[in-house]
Short mmCIF file of C-alpha atoms in Angstrom, two decimals:
data_model
loop_
_atom_site.label_atom_id
_atom_site.label_comp_id
_atom_site.label_asym_id
_atom_site.label_seq_id
_atom_site.Cartn_x
_atom_site.Cartn_y
_atom_site.Cartn_z
CA VAL L 1 -0.05 0.37 0.12
CA ALA L 2 2.83 2.45 1.00
CA LYS L 3 3.69 2.27 -2.85
CA LEU L 4 -0.04 3.23 -4.20
CA CYS L 5 -1.40 6.13 -5.13
CA VAL L 6 -4.72 7.11 -6.75
CA CYS L 7 -3.91 10.71 -7.36
CA ASP L 8 -0.72 10.70 -8.71
CA LEU L 9 -2.40 12.00 -12.49
CA LEU L 10 0.91 14.06 -13.91
CA VAL L 11 4.30 11.82 -14.30
CA ALA L 12 8.14 12.69 -13.52
CA GLN L 13 5.55 16.28 -11.94
CA CYS L 14 4.08 17.36 -7.90
CA ASP L 15 0.10 16.80 -7.99
CA ILE L 16 -0.43 19.41 -5.77
CA ASN L 17 -2.48 18.35 -2.42
CA CYS L 18 -1.27 14.99 -3.70
CA CYS L 19 0.66 13.13 0.17
CA CYS L 20 1.36 9.54 -1.71
CA ASP L 21 2.67 10.85 -4.87
CA PRO L 22 7.05 10.05 -5.21
CA ASP L 23 7.73 13.08 -7.40
CA CYS L 24 6.27 15.56 -4.71
CA SER L 25 9.58 17.07 -1.94
CA ALA L 26 9.16 18.13 1.45
CA GLU L 27 9.15 21.63 0.37
CA ASP L 28 6.65 20.44 -1.82
CA PHE L 29 4.62 19.58 0.53
CA SER L 30 5.34 22.06 2.75
CA LEU L 31 3.29 23.91 0.20
CA PHE L 32 -0.21 21.46 0.86
CA THR L 33 -2.58 22.78 3.07
CA THR L 34 -4.67 18.93 2.63
CA CYS L 35 -4.24 15.41 1.87
CA SER L 36 -6.64 14.80 -0.75
CA VAL L 37 -6.11 11.48 -0.38
CA PRO L 38 -5.31 10.81 3.94
CA VAL L 39 -5.70 6.68 3.66
CA VAL L 40 -4.40 3.85 1.08
CA THR L 41 -5.50 0.69 1.15
CA GLY L 42 -5.69 -2.56 -1.08
CA ASP L 43 -8.83 -4.52 -1.15
CA SER L 44 -11.53 -3.18 0.98
CA GLN L 45 -12.68 -6.92 1.56
CA LEU L 46 -10.38 -8.61 3.48
CA CYS L 47 -10.34 -8.50 6.96
CA HIS L 48 -6.69 -7.91 7.89
CA GLN L 49 -4.85 -5.75 5.82
CA LYS L 50 -2.18 -2.78 5.59
CA ALA L 51 -3.27 0.95 5.67
CA ALA L 52 -1.59 3.63 4.49
CA VAL L 53 -1.75 6.83 6.61
CA TYR L 54 -1.07 10.72 5.46
CA SER L 55 -1.76 13.32 7.09
CA LEU L 56 0.13 17.32 7.51
CA ASP L 57 1.98 18.48 11.07
CA VAL L 58 0.94 22.13 10.30
CA GLU L 59 2.54 23.24 13.93
CA ALA L 60 5.72 22.82 12.66
CA ASN L 61 8.16 25.12 10.12
CA PRO L 62 7.69 24.27 7.48
CA PRO L 63 5.19 21.90 7.55
CA GLU L 64 5.58 17.98 7.28
CA ARG L 65 4.12 15.38 6.14
CA ILE L 66 3.52 12.45 8.22
CA PHE L 67 2.91 8.54 6.78
CA LYS L 68 2.39 5.98 8.67
CA ILE L 69 1.14 1.93 8.16
CA ILE L 70 -1.20 0.61 10.20
CA ASP L 71 -2.88 -2.68 10.60
CA GLN L 72 -6.06 -2.30 9.61
CA VAL L 73 -9.38 -4.73 10.46
CA ASN L 74 -12.30 -4.72 8.93
CA PRO L 75 -15.52 -5.37 11.02
CA SER L 76 -17.40 -6.64 8.98
CA ILE L 77 -18.32 -10.55 9.45
CA PHE L 78 -17.91 -11.57 5.82
CA CYS L 79 -14.83 -10.74 4.91
CA ILE L 80 -12.03 -12.54 2.96
CA HIS L 81 -9.64 -14.11 5.65
CA ALA L 82 -6.89 -14.96 3.82
CA THR L 83 -6.11 -14.77 -0.18
CA ASN L 84 -5.17 -18.14 -1.71
CA TYR L 85 -5.97 -19.01 -4.99
CA LYS L 86 -3.36 -17.11 -6.47
CA GLN L 87 -4.12 -17.51 -10.11
CA ALA L 88 -7.22 -14.77 -9.45
CA MET L 89 -3.91 -12.95 -8.74
CA TYR L 90 -3.23 -11.94 -12.28
CA LEU L 91 -3.59 -12.53 -16.41
CA LYS L 92 -1.94 -15.58 -17.14
CA SER L 93 -0.44 -16.38 -20.88
CA PRO L 94 -3.37 -19.37 -22.77
CA GLU L 95 -1.38 -22.15 -23.70
CA ILE L 96 -0.43 -21.39 -27.34
CA PRO L 97 -1.53 -24.46 -29.05
CA THR L 98 1.31 -26.77 -30.87
CA SER L 99 1.76 -30.43 -32.97
CA GLU L 100 3.14 -31.46 -29.60
CA ASN L 101 -0.03 -31.07 -26.59
CA PHE L 102 -2.87 -30.48 -29.45
CA ASP L 103 -4.02 -33.63 -28.47
CA GLN L 104 -3.97 -33.02 -24.44
CA LEU L 105 -5.75 -29.64 -25.33
CA LEU L 106 -8.38 -31.25 -27.58
CA ALA L 107 -9.06 -33.56 -24.89
CA LYS L 108 -9.44 -30.87 -22.32
CA PHE L 109 -11.30 -27.77 -24.39
CA GLY L 110 -12.87 -30.78 -26.87
CA GLY L 111 -16.02 -30.71 -25.08
CA ALA L 112 -19.14 -29.35 -25.22
CA THR L 113 -17.66 -28.07 -21.82
CA PHE L 114 -14.91 -27.66 -19.77
CA SER L 115 -14.35 -26.44 -16.10
CA ALA L 116 -11.69 -22.97 -15.48
CA GLU L 117 -11.05 -24.38 -12.05
CA PRO L 118 -7.64 -25.88 -11.69
CA ASP L 119 -6.15 -29.33 -11.29
CA SER L 120 -5.47 -28.78 -7.99
CA TRP L 121 -4.64 -26.22 -5.11
CA ASN L 122 -1.14 -26.24 -5.19
CA LEU L 123 0.49 -23.51 -6.51
CA ASP L 124 2.95 -24.13 -9.56
CA THR L 125 6.28 -22.15 -10.27
CA ASP L 126 4.92 -19.68 -12.68
CA ALA L 127 2.03 -19.30 -9.68
CA GLN L 128 4.66 -18.89 -7.00
CA ASN L 129 5.93 -15.57 -8.66
CA PRO L 130 3.14 -14.16 -10.39
CA PRO L 131 4.45 -11.43 -12.82
CA ASP L 132 4.48 -7.43 -11.08
CA VAL L 133 0.81 -6.00 -11.91
CA ASN L 134 3.01 -2.76 -12.38
CA GLU L 135 5.50 -4.55 -15.23
CA THR L 136 5.02 -3.12 -18.55
CA TYR L 137 6.32 -4.78 -21.84
CA ARG L 138 6.67 -2.10 -23.62
CA TYR L 139 8.83 1.37 -23.37
CA GLU L 140 6.62 4.73 -21.70
CA TYR L 141 7.57 8.32 -22.03
CA GLY L 142 10.10 8.59 -19.38
CA VAL L 143 10.83 5.38 -18.54
CA PRO L 144 14.93 4.60 -18.56
CA VAL L 145 16.06 2.81 -21.39
CA GLN L 146 17.28 -0.51 -20.26
CA THR L 147 20.64 -2.15 -21.53
CA GLU L 148 21.52 -5.28 -20.51
CA ASP L 149 23.36 -4.04 -17.78
CA ALA L 150 21.02 -1.12 -16.22
CA PHE L 151 20.66 1.76 -18.52
CA LEU L 152 21.44 4.04 -21.66
CA ARG L 153 23.48 6.74 -19.52
CA LEU L 154 23.16 10.45 -20.78
CA PRO L 155 27.14 12.15 -19.26
CA SER L 156 25.11 15.13 -17.78
CA PRO L 157 25.92 18.34 -15.12
CA VAL L 158 24.28 17.37 -11.91
CA VAL L 159 25.61 20.26 -9.33
CA SER L 160 28.43 21.53 -10.94
CA SER L 161 29.27 21.61 -13.81
CA TRP L 162 31.27 18.11 -14.01
CA CYS L 163 30.44 14.92 -15.43
CA SER L 164 27.53 12.76 -14.03
CA ASP L 165 27.27 9.11 -15.76
CA VAL L 166 24.33 7.83 -13.87
CA ASN L 167 21.71 9.98 -15.82
CA PRO L 168 19.34 7.74 -17.91
CA ALA L 169 18.35 8.29 -21.36
CA GLY L 170 13.96 8.34 -20.69
CA PHE L 171 12.28 6.86 -23.75
CA LEU L 172 11.05 9.81 -26.12
CA VAL L 173 12.84 11.95 -24.16
CA ASN L 174 15.12 14.66 -26.23
CA GLN L 175 17.59 15.66 -24.56
CA ALA L 176 21.23 17.43 -25.10
CA THR L 177 23.36 18.06 -22.22
CA LYS L 178 27.12 19.65 -21.32
CA CYS L 179 29.29 18.36 -18.91
CA ILE L 180 32.58 19.39 -18.08
CA ARG L 181 35.33 16.20 -17.59
CA SER L 182 38.41 15.05 -15.99
CA VAL L 183 41.43 14.86 -17.28
CA ASN L 184 45.05 12.81 -17.18
CA VAL L 185 46.41 12.70 -20.94
CA GLU L 186 49.12 10.36 -18.76
CA LYS L 187 46.66 7.86 -18.31
CA CYS L 188 43.65 8.60 -20.86
CA ASP L 189 44.08 5.00 -22.58
CA SER L 190 42.53 3.66 -18.89
CA ILE L 191 40.02 7.34 -18.71
CA GLN L 192 36.13 4.98 -19.77
CA ALA L 193 34.30 7.88 -20.80
CA LEU L 194 37.57 9.09 -22.92
CA SER L 195 36.70 5.95 -24.76
CA MET L 196 34.27 5.03 -27.27
CA LEU L 197 33.34 1.23 -26.11
CA PHE L 198 31.71 3.42 -23.55
CA TYR L 199 28.66 4.64 -24.76
CA ILE L 200 28.43 1.67 -27.21
CA ASN L 201 29.35 -1.91 -25.54
CA SER L 202 26.02 -1.84 -23.66
CA SER L 203 23.25 -3.96 -25.85
CA ILE L 204 19.49 -1.99 -25.69
CA LEU L 205 16.92 -4.32 -24.50
CA ALA L 206 14.34 -3.87 -27.08
CA VAL L 207 11.33 -3.58 -24.37
CA PRO L 208 11.86 -3.58 -20.12
CA LYS L 209 13.01 -6.92 -18.63
CA SER L 210 13.36 -8.58 -21.84
CA SER L 211 15.83 -11.11 -23.92
CA GLN L 212 15.93 -9.54 -27.06
CA MET L 213 18.91 -7.37 -27.35
CA VAL L 214 19.89 -4.21 -29.83
CA ASN L 215 23.19 -3.72 -30.47
CA ILE L 216 24.37 0.13 -30.14
CA THR L 217 26.04 0.55 -33.95
CA VAL L 218 28.66 3.60 -34.98
CA GLN L 219 26.77 6.21 -37.31
CA SER L 220 29.93 7.98 -37.60
CA ILE L 221 33.16 9.17 -36.85
CA VAL L 222 33.74 12.81 -37.22
CA VAL L 223 37.74 13.93 -35.93
CA GLN L 224 37.88 17.14 -34.46
CA SER L 225 41.33 19.12 -34.26
CA GLN L 226 42.00 21.60 -32.34
CA ASN L 227 41.32 24.39 -33.57
CA GLY L 228 38.53 23.25 -34.84
CA MET L 229 37.91 21.76 -38.39
CA ARG L 230 36.65 18.72 -38.13
CA THR L 231 36.88 15.89 -40.52
CA LEU L 232 34.38 12.56 -41.32
CA LEU L 233 36.28 9.54 -41.04
CA SER L 234 35.16 5.80 -41.61
CA ASP L 235 33.75 3.73 -39.30
CA VAL L 236 35.85 1.87 -37.58
CA LEU L 237 36.14 2.00 -33.68
CA ARG L 238 38.77 4.33 -32.72
CA LEU L 239 40.45 3.83 -28.86
CA PRO L 240 42.73 6.32 -27.00
CA MET L 241 46.36 6.64 -26.58
CA VAL L 242 49.04 9.03 -25.85
CA LEU L 243 50.62 9.94 -29.19
CA ASP L 244 53.55 13.14 -28.34
CA GLY L 245 52.67 13.74 -26.51
CA LEU L 246 49.06 14.49 -27.08
CA CYS L 247 45.37 12.22 -25.80
CA ILE L 248 44.26 11.66 -29.35
CA ASN L 249 41.09 9.71 -30.82
CA ALA L 250 39.00 10.98 -26.89
CA VAL L 251 35.55 11.68 -27.33
CA LEU L 252 34.38 14.91 -27.25
CA GLY L 253 30.74 14.61 -27.67
CA VAL L 254 28.06 11.68 -28.93
CA ASN L 255 25.06 11.80 -30.29
CA TYR L 256 22.62 8.70 -29.93
CA HIS L 257 19.38 8.22 -32.50
CA ILE L 258 17.46 5.44 -30.81
CA THR L 259 14.65 4.38 -33.87
CA HIS L 260 11.57 2.79 -32.15
CA THR L 261 8.09 0.99 -33.24
CA ASP L 262 4.45 2.87 -32.34
CA THR L 263 3.82 -0.13 -29.18
CA GLY L 264 6.92 1.20 -27.70
CA GLU L 265 9.67 -0.95 -28.94
CA ILE L 266 13.12 0.42 -29.60
CA ILE L 267 13.93 -2.13 -33.05
CA GLU L 268 17.85 -0.21 -33.74
CA ALA L 269 20.30 1.91 -31.83
CA ALA L 270 23.22 4.19 -33.42
CA ALA L 271 25.71 6.67 -32.12
CA ALA L 272 27.63 9.59 -33.65
CA PHE L 273 31.20 10.06 -32.37
CA VAL L 274 32.64 13.02 -32.37
CA LEU L 275 36.65 12.87 -31.43
CA GLY L 276 39.67 15.13 -31.38
CA ALA L 277 42.95 15.38 -29.60
CA ILE L 278 43.81 16.41 -25.83
CA SER L 279 47.40 18.27 -24.39
CA LYS L 280 49.15 17.46 -21.56
CA GLU L 281 48.61 21.10 -20.67
CA ALA L 282 44.51 20.48 -19.75
CA LEU L 283 43.19 18.69 -17.01
CA SER L 284 39.15 18.70 -18.59
CA ILE L 285 37.10 18.75 -21.20
CA GLU L 286 34.30 19.76 -22.13
CA GLN L 287 32.33 16.75 -23.26
CA SER L 288 28.70 17.50 -25.20
CA PHE L 289 25.87 14.46 -25.14
CA GLU L 290 22.24 14.15 -27.31
CA ILE L 291 20.41 11.67 -27.47
CA SER L 292 16.69 11.77 -30.27
CA PHE L 293 13.97 9.13 -30.80
CA THR L 294 12.17 8.50 -34.45
CA GLN L 295 9.03 6.40 -35.00
CA GLU L 296 9.56 3.61 -37.52
CA ASN L 297 8.92 4.68 -41.29
CA THR L 298 8.73 8.27 -40.66
CA GLN L 299 10.35 11.30 -41.26
CA PRO L 300 12.54 12.85 -38.18
CA VAL L 301 10.80 16.29 -37.55
CA PRO L 302 12.02 18.90 -35.18
CA LEU L 303 8.86 19.02 -32.42
CA SER L 304 7.54 22.20 -31.77
CA GLY L 305 6.21 21.18 -27.49
CA ASN L 306 4.97 18.40 -25.95
CA PRO L 307 2.20 18.48 -26.55
CA GLY L 308 1.09 21.58 -26.04
CA TYR L 309 2.65 24.26 -28.57
CA VAL L 310 6.27 26.55 -26.70
CA VAL L 311 6.37 30.07 -27.21
CA GLY L 312 9.20 30.94 -29.57
CA LEU L 313 9.24 28.01 -31.53
CA PRO L 314 7.90 27.49 -34.91
CA VAL L 315 5.10 26.65 -35.62
CA ARG L 316 4.29 23.52 -37.43
CA ALA L 317 2.52 23.02 -40.67
CA GLY L 318 1.44 20.52 -44.24
CA PHE L 319 -0.16 20.01 -47.34
CA ARG L 320 -1.96 17.11 -48.17
CA PRO L 321 -0.91 16.78 -52.57
CA GLN L 322 -2.98 15.84 -55.24
CA GLY L 323 -3.66 12.09 -56.10
CA TYR L 324 -4.43 11.15 -52.05
CA PRO L 325 -8.34 11.07 -51.41
CA PHE L 326 -7.87 10.83 -48.37
CA PRO L 327 -6.97 13.03 -45.51
CA ALA L 328 -3.71 9.95 -43.93
CA ALA L 329 -0.91 11.35 -45.47
CA PHE L 330 0.05 14.63 -45.48
CA LEU L 331 2.91 16.18 -46.88
CA PHE L 332 5.66 18.52 -45.10
CA ALA L 333 6.16 22.70 -46.93
CA ALA L 334 6.98 25.52 -46.58
CA LEU L 335 5.44 28.79 -47.31
CA ALA L 336 9.45 29.29 -49.12
CA LEU L 337 10.00 29.10 -52.60
CA CYS L 338 11.79 26.06 -51.87
CA SER L 339 10.49 23.12 -50.57
CA ASN L 340 11.83 24.10 -46.47
CA LYS L 341 12.16 20.62 -44.59
CA HIS L 342 11.92 21.85 -41.34
CA SER L 343 7.90 21.67 -42.39
CA GLN L 344 7.69 25.88 -40.83
CA LEU L 345 4.95 28.18 -40.76
CA THR L 346 6.70 30.87 -42.31
CA ILE L 347 5.66 34.53 -43.20
CA LEU L 348 8.12 37.21 -45.65
CA GLN L 349 11.54 38.36 -44.42
CA SER L 350 12.23 41.43 -44.77
CA THR L 351 15.45 42.63 -46.24
CA SER L 352 18.20 45.78 -45.77
CA THR L 353 17.63 47.12 -49.55
CA GLN L 354 13.37 46.58 -48.84
CA ASP L 355 13.40 45.49 -52.64
CA CYS L 356 10.09 42.82 -52.68
CA LEU L 357 11.82 41.33 -56.43
CA ALA L 358 15.03 41.42 -54.36
CA ALA L 359 13.30 39.50 -51.85
CA GLN L 360 11.25 36.99 -52.78
CA GLY L 361 12.20 33.99 -51.76
CA ALA L 362 13.82 35.21 -47.86
CA ARG L 363 11.41 33.52 -45.68
CA ALA L 364 11.19 34.03 -41.54
CA PRO L 365 10.00 31.40 -39.76
CA VAL L 366 6.18 32.27 -37.85
CA LEU L 367 7.05 30.96 -33.59
CA PHE L 368 3.91 30.91 -31.91
CA GLY L 369 3.19 33.46 -29.84
CA TYR L 370 5.14 36.38 -31.04
CA ASN L 371 3.34 39.16 -33.49
CA MET L 372 5.38 39.49 -36.45
CA ILE L 373 5.04 42.33 -39.37
CA SER L 374 7.45 42.72 -42.43
CA GLY L 375 7.44 44.28 -45.67
CA CYS L 376 8.49 45.39 -48.29
CA LYS L 377 8.42 47.95 -51.38
CA LEU L 378 7.36 47.37 -55.46
CA ARG L 379 8.27 49.93 -57.55
CA ILE L 380 6.28 49.83 -60.50
CA THR L 381 6.38 50.09 -63.66
CA ALA L 382 4.41 51.31 -67.09
CA ALA L 383 5.94 48.39 -68.65
CA MET L 384 5.28 45.66 -66.25
CA LYS L 385 2.42 43.27 -66.59
CA CYS L 386 -0.18 42.65 -64.38
CA GLN L 387 -1.23 38.79 -64.28
CA PRO L 388 3.34 38.26 -64.40
CA LEU L 389 3.45 40.88 -61.60
CA ALA L 390 0.17 39.75 -59.27
CA GLN L 391 1.30 35.78 -58.88
CA THR L 392 5.36 37.73 -58.58
CA LEU L 393 3.27 39.53 -55.53
CA LEU L 394 1.16 36.41 -54.61
CA ASP L 395 4.54 34.22 -54.70
CA VAL L 396 6.82 36.58 -52.67
CA LEU L 397 3.60 37.16 -49.31
CA LYS L 398 2.71 33.16 -49.18
CA GLY L 399 5.60 31.64 -51.01
CA GLN L 400 5.58 28.61 -54.18
CA SER L 401 3.61 26.35 -51.93
CA PHE L 402 1.27 27.58 -49.30
CA PRO L 403 0.02 24.91 -46.65
CA GLU L 404 -3.14 23.56 -46.02
CA TYR L 405 -3.12 22.93 -42.92
CA VAL L 406 -1.17 23.58 -39.52
CA ALA L 407 -0.31 21.43 -36.50
CA SER L 408 -2.31 21.46 -33.49
CA PHE L 409 0.30 20.77 -31.26
CA GLY L 410 3.57 20.85 -30.89
CA ASP L 411 4.20 17.48 -31.32
CA SER L 412 1.47 16.40 -34.11
CA GLN L 413 1.95 13.94 -35.86
CA ALA L 414 1.42 13.56 -39.70
CA GLN L 415 -0.51 10.05 -39.78
CA ASP L 416 -2.95 11.53 -36.72
CA VAL L 417 -5.72 13.18 -39.13
CA LEU L 418 -7.17 15.36 -35.84
CA ASP L 419 -4.61 16.85 -35.10
CA TRP L 420 -3.97 19.48 -37.95
CA VAL L 421 -6.44 22.58 -38.42
CA PRO L 422 -7.30 23.79 -41.43
CA ILE L 423 -5.79 26.97 -43.21
CA THR L 424 -9.01 29.70 -43.98
CA GLN L 425 -7.99 31.30 -46.54
CA LEU L 426 -9.71 35.27 -47.38
CA HIS L 427 -9.47 37.71 -50.53
CA ILE L 428 -9.97 41.36 -49.09
CA SER L 429 -10.39 44.01 -51.75
CA GLU L 430 -9.73 47.44 -51.42
CA GLN L 431 -9.79 49.89 -54.68
CA MET L 432 -7.34 52.42 -56.00
CA ILE L 433 -9.44 55.68 -56.99
CA SER L 434 -7.68 56.89 -59.98
CA ASN L 435 -9.68 58.96 -62.50
CA THR L 436 -6.73 60.00 -65.21
CA LEU L 437 -6.47 56.32 -66.26
CA GLN L 438 -8.15 53.39 -68.36
CA SER L 439 -6.76 49.95 -67.51
CA SER L 440 -6.16 48.91 -64.10
CA CYS L 441 -5.63 45.37 -62.64
CA GLN L 442 -5.66 43.38 -59.31
CA ILE L 443 -2.35 42.85 -57.33
CA PRO L 444 -1.91 41.52 -53.63
CA VAL L 445 -0.06 43.92 -51.62
CA SER L 446 -0.28 42.31 -47.81
CA LEU L 447 -1.08 38.93 -46.03
CA GLY L 448 -2.36 38.44 -42.39
CA ILE L 449 -2.57 35.73 -40.80
CA GLU L 450 -4.86 34.79 -37.76
CA VAL L 451 -3.53 32.21 -34.81
CA LYS L 452 -6.12 31.36 -32.22
CA TRP L 453 -4.99 29.27 -30.00
CA THR L 454 -7.02 28.13 -26.06
CA LYS L 455 -5.52 26.49 -22.99
CA TYR L 456 -6.03 22.75 -23.06
CA GLY L 457 -5.77 20.09 -20.74
CA SER L 458 -4.75 20.96 -17.05
CA LEU L 459 -5.36 24.50 -15.12
CA VAL L 460 -1.97 23.20 -13.02
CA ASN L 461 0.20 22.56 -16.56
CA PRO L 462 -1.99 24.78 -19.32
CA GLN L 463 -1.03 23.16 -22.24
CA ALA L 464 -1.41 25.87 -25.55
CA LYS L 465 -3.83 24.39 -28.87
CA ILE L 466 -4.02 25.34 -32.41
CA VAL L 467 -7.48 26.13 -32.86
CA ASN L 468 -8.09 27.96 -35.97
CA VAL L 469 -5.93 29.71 -38.56
CA THR L 470 -6.87 32.94 -41.15
CA ALA L 471 -4.80 33.94 -44.11
CA THR L 472 -6.11 37.04 -45.79
CA ILE L 473 -5.11 38.52 -48.65
CA ILE L 474 -5.35 42.08 -49.68
CA THR L 475 -5.97 43.19 -53.00
CA THR L 476 -6.48 46.41 -54.72
CA THR L 477 -7.12 48.06 -57.85
CA LEU L 478 -4.21 49.05 -59.27
CA LYS L 479 -4.22 51.67 -62.59
CA GLN L 480 -2.24 51.34 -65.66
CA LEU L 481 0.69 53.80 -65.21
CA PRO L 482 1.52 56.87 -67.84
CA SER L 483 4.61 56.16 -70.34
CA GLY L 484 8.17 57.00 -67.87
CA ARG L 485 5.35 57.27 -65.07
CA GLU L 486 6.52 54.98 -61.46
CA ARG L 487 5.19 54.13 -58.18
CA ILE L 488 5.90 52.32 -54.96
CA ILE L 489 3.38 50.30 -53.05
CA PRO L 490 4.31 48.94 -49.81
CA ILE L 491 3.50 45.19 -49.46
CA THR L 492 3.31 43.92 -45.49
CA SER L 493 3.04 40.62 -44.19
CA SER L 494 1.90 39.72 -40.50
CA VAL L 495 0.89 37.16 -37.71
CA VAL L 496 -1.33 37.99 -34.73
CA PHE L 497 -1.55 35.40 -31.86
CA THR L 498 -5.23 35.79 -30.11
CA ASP L 499 -5.63 33.77 -26.94
CA ILE L 500 -9.70 32.76 -26.92
CA SER L 501 -9.10 30.39 -23.95
CA SER L 502 -12.50 30.72 -22.19
CA PRO L 503 -12.68 32.16 -18.82
CA ALA L 504 -13.16 29.90 -15.41
CA GLU L 505 -16.66 30.57 -14.16
CA PRO L 506 -18.92 32.34 -11.91
CA GLY L 507 -17.91 31.06 -8.44
CA TYR L 508 -14.77 28.32 -10.01
CA LYS L 509 -11.39 28.85 -8.06
CA ALA L 510 -8.73 27.88 -11.01
CA TRP L 511 -6.66 27.89 -8.31
CA PRO L 512 -6.22 26.46 -4.05
CA THR L 513 -6.48 29.29 -1.58
CA ILE L 514 -4.12 28.54 0.25
CA ASN L 515 -4.24 29.61 4.14
CA ILE L 516 -0.88 28.89 5.29
CA LYS L 517 1.47 31.84 6.74
CA LEU L 518 4.83 32.21 5.42
CA PRO L 519 8.94 32.38 7.50
CA PHE L 520 9.70 36.47 8.23
CA ASP L 521 12.09 35.29 5.95
CA PHE L 522 10.58 33.58 3.29
CA PHE L 523 11.87 36.67 1.07
CA TYR L 524 15.52 37.63 1.66
CA PRO L 525 17.15 38.80 0.98
CA PHE L 526 14.59 40.92 -0.69
CA VAL L 527 11.75 42.93 0.85
#
């Protein structure tokens, strides 16, 4: 019962007033006002059982959580004295028919009726060691990636900037770390953290607690010179050694790339290394480590949040190409003239020359939460033809491949159709009045993108979700200029983000009132 916690809802985060949450620290408990689940028990029908009791000592400074295990007695005369039928405590895998056991299974289950009771109440070996009810046979988000000896290590700074090798790599948690490693050049060949073998020697478990192994292969090896130049070498294992007073082939950086299935099974693991030389005067070096995860049969696309958008990261966009009758296969594209491999929504990027024709193809990514405006100037002469000019300006404003959809979340996948919001395109025309000229044409002069988003999910940790995107093209009527005349027209692009989250209902408190007295030095040294 000490491990049971029904109010632990957030992954790797402390739940407010959840006194049994293992993610909560003593500082978190000092801010609690009550224990939402004061007593945790197992089966309430048992006659005798253990119970975990949680409470708060508000008189302590700071307040503390009190935890104790007690024996609880069920007063009912209709209670279970002992759970001696162990096979009912877990689901036993059915026996798979084979050529050897087929006759035995046919005799047992081939009739019109059969008994599901065991032949005897004696527990077999499997029943004596039932599997853990919390054991999973697939990786879940944040679960450490297991290896044959422990877990996949991703060195990182813990308290100081020095490297700690006990940091596990979490499944689907993309990380990038840098830390300082103490070195001794004379003994560099015996320092494990400087050797490639230290990072690829242990095979990864395909799923937790399984016997299926996935070897870590060497994807690439890059050697960095002391002046910073890098050279790609063959994928041959290179071990550190001392040569002419230098420690060569020392690991300066490792980049892991893990490929997994949609069911949480790791199928491939690769590591890219950056090696370098360490001079004998150096007492320490800086190492960098990175790990990324990609689902099989998908292209790796940088995320802009997990799941909600993070302010300052690009808005992801895509379009559905022709030939796909169902909206199940989105191909990513961007607003730029050239295809954007990162699938980002972009707008016209201002240049120093402010020339629209010269700025064609220059794009700036739309960053979530940032209102943006950019523009250029178009010099129009009488020799310019209307239709080519209008198409050129449209390409400048929108790009050649304007996306049809925007991702609702920062981690929306292409195959999740409902996670993509269609872009509504509007066209507004304004008139430029001229009484001296006869012929005219319509040219686009402005593109305005409005992104409406809302806070989604828990009030404790709301996630930003895009719910509507509108792109408005404003065109104007351009009269034909007389020969020798010129006109300069401003062309603008803008993006506006609007929060449409519903306010809290009257009488509803979004945050609980914390009725505690802070220590007198709580804000020290600030007043």
